[in-house]
Amino acid sequence: MPRGRLRVYLGAAPGVGKTFAMLGEGRRALERGRDVVVGLVETHGRPNTEDLLDGLEVIPRRTMVHRGATFTELDVDAVLARAPKIALIDELAHTNVPGSRNAKRWQDIEEILDAGISVISTVNVQHLESLNDVVQQITGIPQRETVPDEVVRRATQIELVDMSPEALRRRMAHGNIYAPEKVDAALSNYFRVGNLTALRELALLWVAGKVDEQLDRYRSDHGIKGTWEARERVVVCLTGGPEGDTLVRRAARIAARTKGADLLAVHVTRADGLSSGDPASLARQRSLVESMGGTYHQVVGDDIPRALLDFARGVNATQLVLGASRRGRFAQIFSRGVGVDTTALSGSIDVHMITHEEAKKGRRRPQRTRAALTRTRRSIGWLTAVLGMPLLTAGLIPFRDDLSLPSEILFFLVMTVGVALIGGMWPAITAAVGGSLLLNFFFTPPVGEFTISDPENLFALIVFVVVAAAVSTIVDLAARRTREAARASADAEVLSTLAGHVLRGESAVSELLVRVRETFGLTSVTLLERLPDTGRAPDDHTDPAAWRIVATTGGTPCTTPSGGDTDVVIEEDLVLAARGGLLDASDRRVLESFAAEIAVALRQQRLEEEAEQAKPLAEADKMRTALLAAVSHDLRTPLASAKAAVESLLNDEIDWSPEDRSELLATAEESLARLDRLVANLLDMSRLQAGVLGVGLQAVALEEVVPRAVDDLGPLRERVEGDISIELPEIIADPALLERVLVNLMSNAVRYSPPGKKVIITGSWHGDHVEIRVIDRGPGIPPDAHDRVFLPFQRLGDRDNHTGVGLGLALSRGLAEAMGGTLFPDETPGGGLTMILTMPIKEPAA
């Protein structure tokens, strides 16, 4: 069954109209005769959005009970059973209630897509995993619900629902997004113009990146080699020479002229090893490129201009930056140079020739062994063999009577050795055979005939042919060894670059696949993994159902190992498949090295995922260790106080006055009450973490709970001042648990308040919830530590376990969330800390 198609509406902020657009597309699909159902839609009480639900079939939600509260979630089984063509499912990044089949809604959608059902969904840019921390820096609000970028990138279609910040704020002011009582707070916080503008830019750039990938794939699939100037990309060519720093900085300035332009640096290593630059200079220039926000790339090619342009066209570059030639004018007579050839072949790519201080100073290259024979040298060798021997013969005939045969043979031997040095073995052998025939005919008696009368002359001619063949063979062997050494040097340079990626921590699977594709000029590279329990033979490399794509880059990916031009078996169930041409044995060895590193990166990635899954267990173990270390002191102190007071009262040898007896009884009562609260906190914390805490929600009047909580503070009650209006609506809560939360918050505030300063507790009504504020004038908490104070068994600034077990705030937040509320800290104006407890009201305002 083919997999369903995913369509995602992406927005920069709540209220831009993602759900409205999704429902509108659903209605249009229904009018076209498609089978459409609503799996789950959150209208947030917006009338215009609710109107679009009319006429659409809605799948009933699944009801779940968690910690005594009732929630509704997407019913995956009901959607699968209904089996529509299209399902509308809102909020892709939503976190499901604990106990659901999957932790995240996007995982539910993956199951539905695998069943062949297409899905239309929505997501905001702040929920994308890669942008989560950036959004928090902009807005100051952490987003705990995230979705991996790759899930959204795999969508068949991503549509940006855009709205200007001013228009969105107008919608907010008109009450089209939030309730009226929330509008002022939203406009002055999250929905500030600066925040919305930054979020809009993030959304546009992210979608632009996705469009860029689609454009690259389209051009690859359709064999389009020309440059489409959809986005500025500046490529700077580095040789490892001293002019590289100047070129990089100039290219960065060119890229900076256009917003969003990309900067790429490329170094071409010729397969014959002749163009290898200084590794130290290349490393320094690479660091310079990356410090300016660019990326460094390395490719292998025999023809530097063509390799450079192939890379530039492969990345859809629009501008190419080259340095002016360092070769002198005399050298340019024989070769135009890389810059001139590149400009002539560049086509639609703009080429910038940048002058620098090293121009025309000549190339200072290290001494190297003679290079392998090129086609030009072989051609000159054949020409010398064919024309040189007759010309030499014509030049020696006038001196035939003055020279002996050995002298004449030496002249021909010198010519043969020269041909061998220029053109290699076969031109030299041809020259030797032709020279022997010419010697026989023109210089060996009887002259003018192909016969030899003197055996000594025959021996001389045979030695001449053997020496010529031996010299030419040695020259050819040396040339072959030189070529192999140069190729090995090029391969070593590529592997050195690979090692540099690993050392810099860039060994992610997707990054390595990109490097493979660029290095060998391939169209696509895909990492395939055999599916477990497929029941197929281990050598079945032709069935797409037996393999899954782990990662891919470039054009159309390979779905089977046999679908590529080259495949490397990394492990029995892991294969690297590449398209774009067959690789020779040398390149394949380098590819195998890349493949081995990709396997290591994949294992590392999966180990990190397993470590993330094991992190909660480690945290639980850490919590238990902290409990054992801290609880002994907290239990021992009240027990010792109560025991001492009781033992004193039981001592008949002391005649206690009524005042002393009352004081001892009060000490015992206070110590036992403290012990009771500690044990209750420990038990409730354990129930919270186990998910078995019983929560009995009911309508509660806040003016009745707060006084009881203040009374529970005992002697500390005198330091608390309440301001709770009787006009506040009833809230939905568990009375006993709410009282526990308030007691913990007030006792914590009293503990840190300076003498003479009272803790104030207030209540206020905000739409569908009531805010209870516990305000102190203590030292306060730095903003970066607001979340840390809610960790169990910790106190801000603690370095030992003698100040208490530190459960109050952690338990308070857990109890508040169990009742459907929230608890978060804020700064008290003028200094101090304000703990804000929000609880839902019985009947939310219309």
Short mmCIF file of C-alpha atoms in Angstrom, two decimals, residues 114-541:
data_model
loop_
_atom_site.label_atom_id
_atom_site.label_comp_id
_atom_site.label_asym_id
_atom_site.label_seq_id
_atom_site.Cartn_x
_atom_site.Cartn_y
_atom_site.Cartn_z
CA ASP A 114 1.78 4.40 6.77
CA ALA A 115 -1.78 3.11 6.38
CA GLY A 116 -2.09 5.01 3.09
CA ILE A 117 -4.21 7.88 4.47
CA SER A 118 -3.17 11.40 3.51
CA VAL A 119 -3.03 13.94 6.34
CA ILE A 120 -3.32 17.73 6.46
CA SER A 121 -1.88 19.22 9.66
CA THR A 122 -0.65 22.49 11.21
CA VAL A 123 2.38 23.63 13.19
CA ASN A 124 3.93 26.89 14.40
CA VAL A 125 7.55 27.74 13.75
CA GLN A 126 8.33 27.88 17.50
CA HIS A 127 7.58 24.15 17.75
CA LEU A 128 10.30 23.14 15.26
CA GLU A 129 13.08 21.42 17.19
CA SER A 130 15.96 23.27 15.49
CA LEU A 131 14.41 26.70 16.21
CA ASN A 132 13.14 26.02 19.72
CA ASP A 133 16.05 27.65 21.55
CA VAL A 134 16.13 30.59 19.11
CA VAL A 135 12.44 31.29 19.70
CA GLN A 136 12.98 31.14 23.47
CA GLN A 137 15.76 33.74 23.18
CA ILE A 138 13.47 36.01 21.16
CA THR A 139 10.28 35.68 23.20
CA GLY A 140 11.66 34.60 26.59
CA ILE A 141 9.08 31.79 26.69
CA PRO A 142 10.22 28.13 26.50
CA GLN A 143 8.28 25.79 24.20
CA ARG A 144 8.10 22.29 25.61
CA GLU A 145 6.15 20.81 22.70
CA THR A 146 8.45 20.26 19.71
CA VAL A 147 8.50 18.24 16.52
CA PRO A 148 11.69 17.10 14.72
CA ASP A 149 12.43 19.21 11.65
CA GLU A 150 12.87 16.08 9.55
CA VAL A 151 9.23 15.10 10.15
CA VAL A 152 8.04 18.39 8.68
CA ARG A 153 10.65 18.38 5.89
CA ARG A 154 9.37 14.97 4.73
CA ALA A 155 5.97 16.52 4.05
CA THR A 156 4.93 16.40 0.42
CA GLN A 157 3.76 20.00 0.61
CA ILE A 158 4.47 22.79 3.12
CA GLU A 159 2.39 25.93 2.87
CA LEU A 160 3.30 29.06 4.80
CA VAL A 161 0.32 30.85 6.35
CA ASP A 162 1.70 34.37 6.57
CA MET A 163 0.38 37.53 8.18
CA SER A 164 2.09 40.80 8.95
CA PRO A 165 2.70 41.60 12.64
CA GLU A 166 0.41 44.62 12.46
CA ALA A 167 -2.46 42.59 10.99
CA LEU A 168 -2.00 39.86 13.58
CA ARG A 169 -2.06 42.40 16.42
CA ARG A 170 -5.26 43.87 14.97
CA ARG A 171 -6.83 40.41 15.00
CA MET A 172 -5.72 40.06 18.60
CA ALA A 173 -7.15 43.46 19.57
CA HIS A 174 -10.50 42.59 17.95
CA GLY A 175 -10.76 39.45 20.09
CA ASN A 176 -10.36 37.03 17.17
CA ILE A 177 -7.57 35.03 18.85
CA TYR A 178 -7.81 35.25 22.66
CA ALA A 179 -10.52 36.25 25.09
CA PRO A 180 -10.74 40.03 25.70
CA GLU A 181 -9.29 39.86 29.22
CA LYS A 182 -6.14 38.20 27.83
CA VAL A 183 -5.56 40.63 24.97
CA ASP A 184 -3.63 43.33 26.83
CA ALA A 185 -1.20 40.85 28.41
CA ALA A 186 -0.63 39.05 25.09
CA LEU A 187 -0.02 42.26 23.13
CA SER A 188 2.52 43.49 25.67
CA ASN A 189 4.38 40.17 25.90
CA TYR A 190 4.48 37.44 23.26
CA PHE A 191 2.69 39.42 20.54
CA ARG A 192 5.01 42.43 20.51
CA VAL A 193 5.83 43.71 17.03
CA GLY A 194 9.52 42.80 17.41
CA ASN A 195 8.73 39.25 18.48
CA LEU A 196 6.27 38.70 15.65
CA THR A 197 8.66 40.17 13.06
CA ALA A 198 11.48 37.88 14.20
CA LEU A 199 9.19 34.83 14.22
CA ARG A 200 7.95 35.72 10.75
CA GLU A 201 11.50 35.94 9.44
CA LEU A 202 12.34 32.54 10.99
CA ALA A 203 9.31 30.98 9.31
CA LEU A 204 10.13 32.52 5.93
CA LEU A 205 13.77 31.41 6.09
CA TRP A 206 12.84 27.88 7.15
CA VAL A 207 10.35 27.51 4.32
CA ALA A 208 12.93 28.99 1.92
CA GLY A 209 15.33 26.24 2.94
CA LYS A 210 12.68 23.61 2.23
CA VAL A 211 11.92 25.18 -1.16
CA ASP A 212 15.64 25.19 -1.90
CA GLU A 213 15.82 21.44 -1.29
CA GLN A 214 12.84 20.85 -3.56
CA LEU A 215 14.43 22.99 -6.29
CA ASP A 216 17.71 21.04 -6.08
CA ARG A 217 15.83 17.75 -6.32
CA TYR A 218 13.77 18.95 -9.27
CA ARG A 219 16.85 20.14 -11.17
CA SER A 220 18.61 16.84 -10.46
CA ASP A 221 15.62 14.69 -11.47
CA HIS A 222 15.19 16.62 -14.72
CA GLY A 223 18.90 16.82 -15.55
CA ILE A 224 18.97 20.62 -15.45
CA LYS A 225 22.60 21.73 -15.37
CA GLY A 226 22.15 25.47 -15.84
CA THR A 227 22.00 27.92 -12.96
CA TRP A 228 18.63 29.19 -11.75
CA GLU A 229 19.20 32.43 -9.89
CA ALA A 230 16.48 31.81 -7.31
CA ARG A 231 18.91 32.59 -4.50
CA GLU A 232 22.34 34.16 -4.40
CA ARG A 233 25.15 31.67 -3.75
CA VAL A 234 28.73 32.87 -3.86
CA VAL A 235 31.44 30.22 -4.39
CA VAL A 236 35.08 31.14 -3.75
CA CYS A 237 37.83 28.91 -5.13
CA LEU A 238 40.78 28.28 -2.80
CA THR A 239 44.14 26.88 -3.91
CA GLY A 240 45.86 26.98 -0.54
CA GLY A 241 47.96 29.92 -1.66
CA PRO A 242 48.62 33.10 0.34
CA GLU A 243 45.93 35.00 -1.56
CA GLY A 244 43.16 32.80 -0.07
CA ASP A 245 42.41 35.10 2.90
CA THR A 246 41.85 38.05 0.56
CA LEU A 247 39.51 36.00 -1.66
CA VAL A 248 37.45 34.73 1.28
CA ARG A 249 36.93 38.20 2.72
CA ARG A 250 36.02 39.65 -0.68
CA ALA A 251 33.56 36.81 -1.36
CA ALA A 252 31.99 37.34 2.09
CA ARG A 253 31.45 41.01 1.28
CA ILE A 254 29.84 40.09 -2.05
CA ALA A 255 27.51 37.63 -0.27
CA ALA A 256 26.67 40.19 2.43
CA ARG A 257 25.23 42.56 -0.17
CA THR A 258 22.22 40.26 -0.58
CA LYS A 259 20.11 39.21 2.42
CA GLY A 260 20.16 35.45 2.90
CA ALA A 261 22.97 34.77 0.40
CA ASP A 262 25.11 31.67 0.94
CA LEU A 263 28.91 31.61 1.01
CA LEU A 264 30.69 28.43 -0.07
CA ALA A 265 34.43 27.79 -0.39
CA VAL A 266 35.74 24.95 -2.57
CA HIS A 267 39.19 23.46 -3.06
CA VAL A 268 39.73 21.27 -6.13
CA THR A 269 42.21 18.44 -5.66
CA ARG A 270 43.27 17.09 -9.04
CA ALA A 271 43.31 13.35 -9.37
CA ASP A 272 46.97 13.50 -10.45
CA GLY A 273 47.85 15.37 -7.25
CA LEU A 274 49.44 18.30 -9.08
CA SER A 275 47.25 21.01 -7.57
CA SER A 276 47.48 20.15 -3.90
CA GLY A 277 47.70 23.30 -1.82
CA ASP A 278 49.44 23.95 1.45
CA PRO A 279 47.43 21.98 4.07
CA ALA A 280 48.16 24.54 6.80
CA SER A 281 46.95 27.42 4.62
CA LEU A 282 43.83 25.50 3.61
CA ALA A 283 43.05 24.73 7.26
CA ARG A 284 43.42 28.39 8.20
CA GLN A 285 41.29 29.53 5.28
CA ARG A 286 38.66 26.94 6.13
CA SER A 287 38.40 28.33 9.66
CA LEU A 288 38.09 31.84 8.21
CA VAL A 289 35.25 30.76 5.91
CA GLU A 290 33.35 29.06 8.72
CA SER A 291 33.84 32.05 11.02
CA MET A 292 32.05 34.15 8.40
CA GLY A 293 29.10 31.80 8.25
CA GLY A 294 30.20 29.93 5.12
CA THR A 295 30.89 26.26 4.43
CA TYR A 296 34.03 24.55 3.13
CA HIS A 297 33.97 21.85 0.45
CA GLN A 298 36.54 19.74 -1.38
CA VAL A 299 36.16 17.96 -4.72
CA VAL A 300 38.43 15.79 -6.87
CA GLY A 301 38.83 16.43 -10.59
CA ASP A 302 41.38 16.12 -13.38
CA ASP A 303 40.30 19.35 -15.07
CA ILE A 304 40.23 22.11 -12.45
CA PRO A 305 38.01 24.61 -14.36
CA ARG A 306 35.43 21.96 -15.23
CA ALA A 307 35.47 20.46 -11.72
CA LEU A 308 35.03 23.91 -10.23
CA LEU A 309 32.12 24.75 -12.54
CA ASP A 310 30.50 21.34 -12.00
CA PHE A 311 30.51 22.04 -8.28
CA ALA A 312 29.19 25.56 -8.74
CA ARG A 313 26.34 24.36 -10.96
CA GLY A 314 25.64 21.48 -8.57
CA VAL A 315 24.99 23.93 -5.72
CA ASN A 316 23.15 26.34 -8.06
CA ALA A 317 25.77 29.06 -7.52
CA THR A 318 25.21 32.46 -9.06
CA GLN A 319 28.65 34.01 -8.53
CA LEU A 320 32.18 32.61 -8.61
CA VAL A 321 35.17 34.33 -7.01
CA LEU A 322 38.67 33.52 -8.33
CA GLY A 323 42.05 35.02 -7.68
CA ALA A 324 44.10 36.60 -10.44
CA SER A 325 46.74 34.22 -11.75
CA ARG A 326 50.02 33.99 -9.85
CA ARG A 327 51.75 32.73 -13.00
CA GLY A 328 54.11 35.03 -14.81
CA ARG A 329 53.53 36.42 -18.31
CA PHE A 330 55.94 33.95 -19.88
CA ALA A 331 54.07 31.00 -18.37
CA GLN A 332 50.74 32.41 -19.56
CA ILE A 333 51.96 32.21 -23.16
CA PHE A 334 51.82 28.41 -23.01
CA SER A 335 48.67 28.09 -20.85
CA ARG A 336 45.84 30.56 -20.38
CA GLY A 337 45.34 29.53 -16.74
CA VAL A 338 42.44 28.34 -14.63
CA GLY A 339 40.81 31.78 -14.37
CA VAL A 340 40.61 32.36 -18.12
CA ASP A 341 39.34 28.83 -18.85
CA THR A 342 36.76 29.05 -16.04
CA THR A 343 35.46 32.40 -17.29
CA ALA A 344 35.15 31.04 -20.84
CA LEU A 345 33.10 28.04 -19.65
CA SER A 346 31.10 29.74 -16.89
CA GLY A 347 27.95 30.40 -18.89
CA SER A 348 25.33 32.15 -16.73
CA ILE A 349 27.54 32.19 -13.61
CA ASP A 350 29.13 35.55 -12.90
CA VAL A 351 32.91 35.24 -12.42
CA HIS A 352 34.83 37.75 -10.29
CA MET A 353 38.59 37.87 -10.89
CA ILE A 354 40.07 39.38 -7.74
CA THR A 355 43.52 40.94 -7.84
CA HIS A 356 45.85 40.43 -4.89
CA GLU A 357 49.44 41.04 -3.81
CA GLU A 358 50.60 37.63 -5.08
CA ALA A 359 49.36 38.18 -8.64
CA LYS A 360 52.00 37.54 -11.33
CA LYS A 361 54.71 36.77 -8.78
CA GLY A 362 54.94 33.24 -10.04
CA ARG A 363 53.80 30.05 -8.40
CA ARG A 364 56.08 28.91 -5.57
CA ARG A 365 55.43 25.18 -5.59
CA PRO A 366 57.40 22.60 -3.66
CA GLN A 367 59.69 20.28 -5.57
CA ARG A 368 57.91 17.15 -6.77
CA THR A 369 58.79 14.09 -8.76
CA ARG A 370 58.09 14.13 -12.49
CA ALA A 371 54.41 13.82 -13.16
CA ALA A 372 52.69 11.00 -14.99
CA LEU A 373 52.59 11.18 -18.79
CA THR A 374 49.81 13.32 -20.13
CA ARG A 375 48.08 12.92 -23.45
CA THR A 376 50.01 15.89 -24.83
CA ARG A 377 53.36 14.31 -23.96
CA ARG A 378 52.35 11.01 -25.54
CA SER A 379 51.30 12.82 -28.72
CA ILE A 380 54.64 14.66 -28.89
CA GLY A 381 56.42 11.33 -28.30
CA TRP A 382 54.66 9.70 -31.28
CA LEU A 383 55.37 12.73 -33.44
CA THR A 384 59.05 12.65 -32.47
CA ALA A 385 59.26 8.91 -33.20
CA VAL A 386 57.60 9.20 -36.61
CA LEU A 387 59.37 12.34 -37.82
CA GLY A 388 62.53 12.44 -35.71
CA MET A 389 64.08 9.20 -36.94
CA PRO A 390 63.82 10.06 -40.67
CA LEU A 391 65.17 13.56 -39.98
CA LEU A 392 68.09 12.09 -38.00
CA THR A 393 68.80 9.68 -40.84
CA ALA A 394 68.79 12.50 -43.36
CA GLY A 395 71.18 14.46 -41.17
CA LEU A 396 73.66 11.55 -40.77
CA ILE A 397 73.78 10.39 -44.42
CA PRO A 398 76.26 13.13 -45.51
CA PHE A 399 78.64 11.97 -42.73
CA ARG A 400 78.19 8.25 -43.43
CA ASP A 401 81.77 7.82 -44.62
CA ASP A 402 83.24 9.69 -41.62
CA LEU A 403 81.28 7.86 -38.85
CA SER A 404 81.53 4.25 -37.80
CA LEU A 405 78.42 2.09 -37.28
CA PRO A 406 78.72 2.18 -33.43
CA SER A 407 78.73 5.98 -33.54
CA GLU A 408 75.68 6.01 -35.77
CA ILE A 409 73.91 3.53 -33.44
CA LEU A 410 74.65 5.84 -30.49
CA PHE A 411 72.98 8.76 -32.27
CA PHE A 412 69.87 6.63 -32.89
CA LEU A 413 69.97 5.38 -29.27
CA VAL A 414 70.01 8.95 -27.96
CA MET A 415 67.01 9.77 -30.14
CA THR A 416 65.16 6.65 -28.89
CA VAL A 417 65.86 7.50 -25.24
CA GLY A 418 64.60 11.03 -25.89
CA VAL A 419 61.36 9.64 -27.35
CA ALA A 420 61.02 7.36 -24.27
CA LEU A 421 61.46 10.27 -21.88
CA ILE A 422 58.90 12.34 -23.76
CA GLY A 423 56.24 9.83 -24.81
CA GLY A 424 56.75 6.63 -22.86
CA MET A 425 57.13 3.01 -23.83
CA TRP A 426 55.20 2.48 -27.06
CA PRO A 427 56.49 5.53 -28.98
CA ALA A 428 60.02 4.55 -27.88
CA ILE A 429 59.64 0.95 -29.05
CA THR A 430 58.26 2.23 -32.35
CA ALA A 431 61.29 4.55 -32.64
CA ALA A 432 63.67 1.67 -31.80
CA VAL A 433 62.20 -0.66 -34.44
CA GLY A 434 62.07 2.11 -37.06
CA GLY A 435 65.60 3.23 -36.16
CA SER A 436 66.97 -0.32 -36.50
CA LEU A 437 65.43 -0.61 -39.98
CA LEU A 438 66.87 2.77 -41.01
CA LEU A 439 70.31 1.79 -39.65
CA ASN A 440 70.12 -1.49 -41.53
CA PHE A 441 69.12 0.11 -44.82
CA PHE A 442 71.24 3.28 -44.84
CA PHE A 443 74.29 2.59 -42.65
CA THR A 444 74.93 -1.16 -42.45
CA PRO A 445 76.86 -2.82 -45.32
CA PRO A 446 75.58 -3.68 -47.86
CA VAL A 447 74.01 -0.19 -47.92
CA GLY A 448 70.65 0.11 -49.63
CA GLU A 449 69.55 -3.40 -48.71
CA PHE A 450 67.83 -4.95 -45.65
CA THR A 451 70.69 -7.41 -45.10
CA ILE A 452 73.62 -7.53 -42.68
CA SER A 453 76.92 -9.09 -43.77
CA ASP A 454 78.89 -8.59 -40.56
CA PRO A 455 77.63 -10.55 -37.46
CA GLU A 456 79.08 -7.80 -35.24
CA ASN A 457 76.76 -5.29 -36.86
CA LEU A 458 73.81 -7.63 -36.23
CA PHE A 459 74.78 -7.86 -32.55
CA ALA A 460 74.99 -4.05 -32.30
CA LEU A 461 71.54 -3.60 -33.78
CA ILE A 462 70.04 -6.19 -31.38
CA VAL A 463 71.65 -4.44 -28.38
CA PHE A 464 70.29 -1.15 -29.70
CA VAL A 465 66.69 -2.49 -29.77
CA VAL A 466 67.00 -4.13 -26.31
CA VAL A 467 68.42 -0.97 -24.68
CA ALA A 468 65.76 1.19 -26.29
CA ALA A 469 62.98 -1.15 -25.10
CA ALA A 470 64.44 -1.34 -21.58
CA VAL A 471 64.75 2.43 -21.23
CA SER A 472 61.23 3.05 -22.53
CA THR A 473 59.80 0.39 -20.16
CA ILE A 474 61.52 1.97 -17.17
CA VAL A 475 60.27 5.43 -18.12
CA ASP A 476 56.70 4.15 -18.50
CA LEU A 477 56.87 2.31 -15.16
CA ALA A 478 58.17 5.43 -13.42
CA ALA A 479 55.33 7.47 -14.94
CA ARG A 480 52.75 4.91 -13.76
CA ARG A 481 54.19 4.89 -10.23
CA THR A 482 54.17 8.68 -10.20
CA ARG A 483 50.50 8.72 -11.21
CA GLU A 484 49.61 6.21 -8.51
CA ALA A 485 51.53 8.20 -5.89
CA ALA A 486 49.82 11.43 -6.96
CA ARG A 487 46.41 9.77 -6.84
CA ALA A 488 47.21 8.38 -3.41
CA SER A 489 48.16 11.89 -2.32
CA ALA A 490 44.82 13.23 -3.58
CA ASP A 491 42.95 10.44 -1.77
CA ALA A 492 44.93 11.14 1.40
CA GLU A 493 43.98 14.81 1.19
CA VAL A 494 40.29 13.90 0.87
CA LEU A 495 40.56 11.53 3.83
CA SER A 496 42.36 14.23 5.79
CA THR A 497 39.42 16.55 5.15
CA LEU A 498 37.07 13.79 6.30
CA ALA A 499 39.08 13.39 9.49
CA GLY A 500 38.84 17.13 10.03
CA HIS A 501 35.04 16.92 9.86
CA VAL A 502 35.06 14.17 12.47
CA LEU A 503 37.37 16.06 14.82
CA ARG A 504 35.19 19.15 14.58
CA GLY A 505 32.12 17.10 15.45
CA GLU A 506 30.58 17.38 11.97
CA SER A 507 30.19 13.63 11.53
CA ALA A 508 26.39 13.64 11.42
CA VAL A 509 25.06 11.15 8.88
CA SER A 510 23.38 13.77 6.69
CA GLU A 511 26.51 15.98 6.70
CA LEU A 512 28.76 13.08 5.65
CA LEU A 513 26.39 12.13 2.83
CA VAL A 514 26.58 15.70 1.52
CA ARG A 515 30.39 15.52 1.62
CA VAL A 516 30.38 12.23 -0.32
CA ARG A 517 28.14 13.68 -3.01
CA GLU A 518 30.26 16.81 -3.38
CA THR A 519 33.61 15.03 -3.31
CA PHE A 520 32.81 12.59 -6.13
CA GLY A 521 30.36 14.78 -8.08
CA LEU A 522 27.44 12.36 -7.58
CA THR A 523 23.78 13.20 -8.14
CA SER A 524 22.44 11.41 -5.05
CA VAL A 525 23.79 9.38 -2.13
CA THR A 526 21.52 7.24 0.04
CA LEU A 527 22.10 5.21 3.20
CA LEU A 528 19.86 2.13 3.17
CA GLU A 529 19.09 -0.23 6.03
CA ARG A 530 17.48 -3.66 5.70
CA LEU A 531 14.16 -3.87 7.48
CA PRO A 532 14.11 -6.44 10.31
CA ASP A 533 11.91 -9.53 10.10
CA THR A 534 11.20 -9.13 6.40
CA GLY A 535 11.69 -12.82 5.69
CA ARG A 536 13.82 -12.12 2.63
CA ALA A 537 17.15 -13.57 1.65
CA PRO A 538 20.24 -11.64 2.81
CA ASP A 539 21.39 -11.13 -0.80
CA ASP A 540 18.09 -9.67 -1.99
CA HIS A 541 19.15 -6.20 -3.06
#
